[in-house]
């Protein structure tokens, strides 16, 4: 039985079979984890993942992205995959803004709490709207003349 969070279990499994792991945290950095490191940080599994991909856009509101991993691995990417790199570096102003955003979200939980609160509220509203629609459908069905209702029921069970 797996009792650890999925990313931890997955990383442990990969380590056992000496497989490399690459985790795209683009939709998670800034939003999850006590310092905004993403799902792997939240689950205490970041140190088990070989490469973590993040963005400086989305939650950080800037531009560009990064991969994080052991120095030797990052050096190998630099040496063997130069085609994946832009020849123009990020402008200093963008780098400064991204650094400020990362520093802020490392220590401020307010944005993460607001995000969770708003997501939960939206989900609850959607649930409520669906329940209301279901009730309206049931009420409409209840008001149908008997003949129509039995036709509807037999159609549904067919
Ligand atoms: C899963 C995933 N990875 C990577 C990226 C690239 O991120 P960015 O456009 O912020 O560089 C995106 C963009 O939407 C994405 O959805």
GROMACS .gro file of C-alpha atoms and ligand atoms in nm:
model
  174
    1UNK     CA    1   0.000   0.000   0.000
    2UNK     CA    2   0.132   0.346  -0.092
    3UNK     CA    3   0.107   0.578   0.209
    4UNK     CA    4   0.339   0.854   0.091
    5UNK     CA    5   0.222   1.129  -0.147
    6UNK     CA    6   0.229   1.027  -0.519
    7UNK     CA    7   0.537   1.229  -0.616
    8UNK     CA    8   0.737   1.085  -0.324
    9UNK     CA    9   0.630   0.730  -0.408
   10UNK     CA   10   0.711   0.788  -0.774
   11UNK     CA   11   1.056   0.931  -0.691
   12UNK     CA   12   1.139   0.646  -0.451
   13UNK     CA   13   1.033   0.396  -0.717
   14UNK     CA   14   1.253   0.570  -0.977
   15UNK     CA   15   1.551   0.578  -0.736
   16UNK     CA   16   1.513   0.206  -0.670
   17UNK     CA   17   1.542   0.131  -1.043
   18UNK     CA   18   1.804   0.403  -1.104
   19UNK     CA   19   1.572   0.591  -1.335
   20UNK     CA   20   1.600   0.966  -1.375
   21UNK     CA   21   1.306   1.185  -1.285
   22UNK     CA   22   1.202   1.513  -1.444
   23UNK     CA   23   0.919   1.706  -1.292
   24UNK     CA   24   0.744   1.997  -1.464
   25UNK     CA   25   0.640   2.228  -1.179
   26UNK     CA   26   0.552   2.521  -1.405
   27UNK     CA   27   0.192   2.527  -1.279
   28UNK     CA   28   0.299   2.478  -0.917
   29UNK     CA   29   0.599   2.699  -0.836
   30UNK     CA   30   0.496   2.993  -0.624
   31UNK     CA   31   0.161   2.831  -0.551
   32UNK     CA   32   0.242   2.522  -0.346
   33UNK     CA   33   0.498   2.429  -0.084
   34UNK     CA   34   0.590   2.631   0.225
   35UNK     CA   35   0.831   2.845   0.018
   36UNK     CA   36   0.654   2.815  -0.317
   37UNK     CA   37   0.885   2.541  -0.442
   38UNK     CA   38   0.594   2.347  -0.591
   39UNK     CA   39   0.425   2.014  -0.525
   40UNK     CA   40   0.754   1.829  -0.475
   41UNK     CA   41   0.849   2.078  -0.202
   42UNK     CA   42   0.504   2.046  -0.043
   43UNK     CA   43   0.548   1.668  -0.035
   44UNK     CA   44   0.910   1.682   0.082
   45UNK     CA   45   1.021   1.504  -0.235
   46UNK     CA   46   1.216   1.780  -0.415
   47UNK     CA   47   1.554   1.636  -0.315
   48UNK     CA   48   1.459   1.303  -0.475
   49UNK     CA   49   1.377   1.450  -0.819
   50UNK     CA   50   1.669   1.484  -1.061
   51UNK     CA   51   1.540   1.780  -1.261
   52UNK     CA   52   1.268   2.027  -1.166
   53UNK     CA   53   1.136   2.263  -1.431
   54UNK     CA   54   0.987   2.595  -1.328
   55UNK     CA   55   0.873   2.917  -1.483
   56UNK     CA   56   0.937   3.278  -1.397
   57UNK     CA   57   0.601   3.363  -1.557
   58UNK     CA   58   0.258   3.251  -1.421
   59UNK     CA   59   0.278   3.275  -1.039
   60UNK     CA   60   0.595   3.486  -1.055
   61UNK     CA   61   0.444   3.724  -1.310
   62UNK     CA   62   0.755   3.771  -1.524
   63UNK     CA   63   0.905   3.586  -1.818
   64UNK     CA   64   1.137   3.293  -1.883
   65UNK     CA   65   1.198   2.974  -1.696
   66UNK     CA   66   1.454   2.742  -1.550
   67UNK     CA   67   1.553   2.388  -1.470
   68UNK     CA   68   1.702   2.300  -1.132
   69UNK     CA   69   1.919   1.997  -1.058
   70UNK     CA   70   2.268   1.886  -0.963
   71UNK     CA   71   2.545   2.112  -1.102
   72UNK     CA   72   2.690   1.828  -1.313
   73UNK     CA   73   2.355   1.755  -1.471
   74UNK     CA   74   2.286   2.120  -1.549
   75UNK     CA   75   2.636   2.145  -1.697
   76UNK     CA   76   2.561   1.844  -1.919
   77UNK     CA   77   2.243   2.013  -2.047
   78UNK     CA   78   2.445   2.329  -2.119
   79UNK     CA   79   2.707   2.127  -2.305
   80UNK     CA   80   2.488   1.886  -2.500
   81UNK     CA   81   2.164   2.073  -2.557
   82UNK     CA   82   2.261   2.425  -2.658
   83UNK     CA   83   1.987   2.414  -2.922
   84UNK     CA   84   1.731   2.442  -2.641
   85UNK     CA   85   1.877   2.769  -2.519
   86UNK     CA   86   1.802   3.116  -2.638
   87UNK     CA   87   2.098   3.319  -2.760
   88UNK     CA   88   1.952   3.633  -2.604
   89UNK     CA   89   1.964   3.635  -2.226
   90UNK     CA   90   1.677   3.766  -2.017
   91UNK     CA   91   1.695   4.144  -1.970
   92UNK     CA   92   1.829   4.254  -1.628
   93UNK     CA   93   1.499   4.423  -1.538
   94UNK     CA   94   1.311   4.093  -1.590
   95UNK     CA   95   1.572   3.905  -1.385
   96UNK     CA   96   1.539   4.161  -1.105
   97UNK     CA   97   1.158   4.143  -1.111
   98UNK     CA   98   1.160   3.761  -1.113
   99UNK     CA   99   1.411   3.753  -0.826
  100UNK     CA  100   1.193   3.993  -0.625
  101UNK     CA  101   0.882   3.781  -0.695
  102UNK     CA  102   1.060   3.459  -0.592
  103UNK     CA  103   1.200   3.620  -0.275
  104UNK     CA  104   0.857   3.753  -0.185
  105UNK     CA  105   0.674   3.422  -0.242
  106UNK     CA  106   0.941   3.231  -0.049
  107UNK     CA  107   0.837   3.406   0.269
  108UNK     CA  108   0.479   3.526   0.211
  109UNK     CA  109   0.203   3.269   0.242
  110UNK     CA  110  -0.076   3.522   0.197
  111UNK     CA  111  -0.099   3.474  -0.182
  112UNK     CA  112  -0.100   3.093  -0.149
  113UNK     CA  113  -0.373   3.108   0.116
  114UNK     CA  114  -0.580   3.344  -0.101
  115UNK     CA  115  -0.532   3.117  -0.401
  116UNK     CA  116  -0.650   2.812  -0.203
  117UNK     CA  117  -0.941   3.007  -0.055
  118UNK     CA  118  -1.059   3.137  -0.394
  119UNK     CA  119  -1.017   2.800  -0.565
  120UNK     CA  120  -1.220   2.631  -0.288
  121UNK     CA  121  -1.488   2.901  -0.311
  122UNK     CA  122  -1.512   2.865  -0.691
  123UNK     CA  123  -1.536   2.485  -0.661
  124UNK     CA  124  -1.809   2.518  -0.395
  125UNK     CA  125  -2.004   2.761  -0.618
  126UNK     CA  126  -1.977   2.530  -0.918
  127UNK     CA  127  -2.099   2.242  -0.700
  128UNK     CA  128  -2.390   2.456  -0.583
  129UNK     CA  129  -2.486   2.556  -0.939
  130UNK     CA  130  -2.475   2.191  -1.047
  131UNK     CA  131  -2.690   2.087  -0.750
  132UNK     CA  132  -2.938   2.367  -0.831
  133UNK     CA  133  -2.957   2.255  -1.194
  134UNK     CA  134  -3.015   1.897  -1.082
  135UNK     CA  135  -3.296   2.005  -0.850
  136UNK     CA  136  -3.453   2.214  -1.129
  137UNK     CA  137  -3.433   1.914  -1.362
  138UNK     CA  138  -3.594   1.692  -1.097
  139UNK     CA  139  -3.871   1.948  -1.035
  140UNK     CA  140  -3.937   1.977  -1.410
  141UNK     CA  141  -3.953   1.599  -1.429
  142UNK     CA  142  -4.193   1.586  -1.131
  143UNK     CA  143  -4.427   1.828  -1.309
  144UNK     CA  144  -4.439   1.621  -1.625
  145UNK     CA  145  -4.770   1.446  -1.695
  146UNK     CA  146  -4.757   1.078  -1.597
  147UNK     CA  147  -4.745   0.958  -1.958
  148UNK     CA  148  -4.443   1.171  -2.045
  149UNK     CA  149  -4.264   1.070  -1.726
  150UNK     CA  150  -4.293   0.698  -1.795
  151UNK     CA  151  -4.174   0.758  -2.153
  152UNK     CA  152  -3.873   0.950  -2.018
  153UNK     CA  153  -3.793   0.675  -1.765
  154UNK     CA  154  -3.817   0.396  -2.022
  155UNK     CA  155  -3.593   0.594  -2.260
  156UNK     CA  156  -3.335   0.638  -1.983
  157UNK     CA  157  -3.326   0.269  -1.891
  158UNK     CA  158  -3.307   0.157  -2.256
  159LIG     C1  159   0.310   2.229  -1.830
  159LIG     C2  160   0.383   2.349  -1.884
  159LIG     N1  161   0.517   2.349  -1.883
  159LIG     C3  162   0.587   2.456  -1.931
  159LIG     C4  163   0.523   2.566  -1.980
  159LIG     C5  164   0.604   2.683  -2.027
  159LIG     O1  165   0.590   2.787  -1.933
  159LIG     P1  166   0.618   2.938  -1.969
  159LIG     O2  167   0.528   2.973  -2.083
  159LIG     O3  168   0.581   3.014  -1.847
  159LIG     O4  169   0.763   2.950  -2.002
  159LIG     C6  170   0.385   2.572  -1.982
  159LIG     C7  171   0.315   2.691  -2.033
  159LIG     O5  172   0.196   2.706  -2.029
  159LIG     C8  173   0.312   2.460  -1.932
  159LIG     O6  174   0.178   2.461  -1.932
   0.00000   0.00000   0.00000
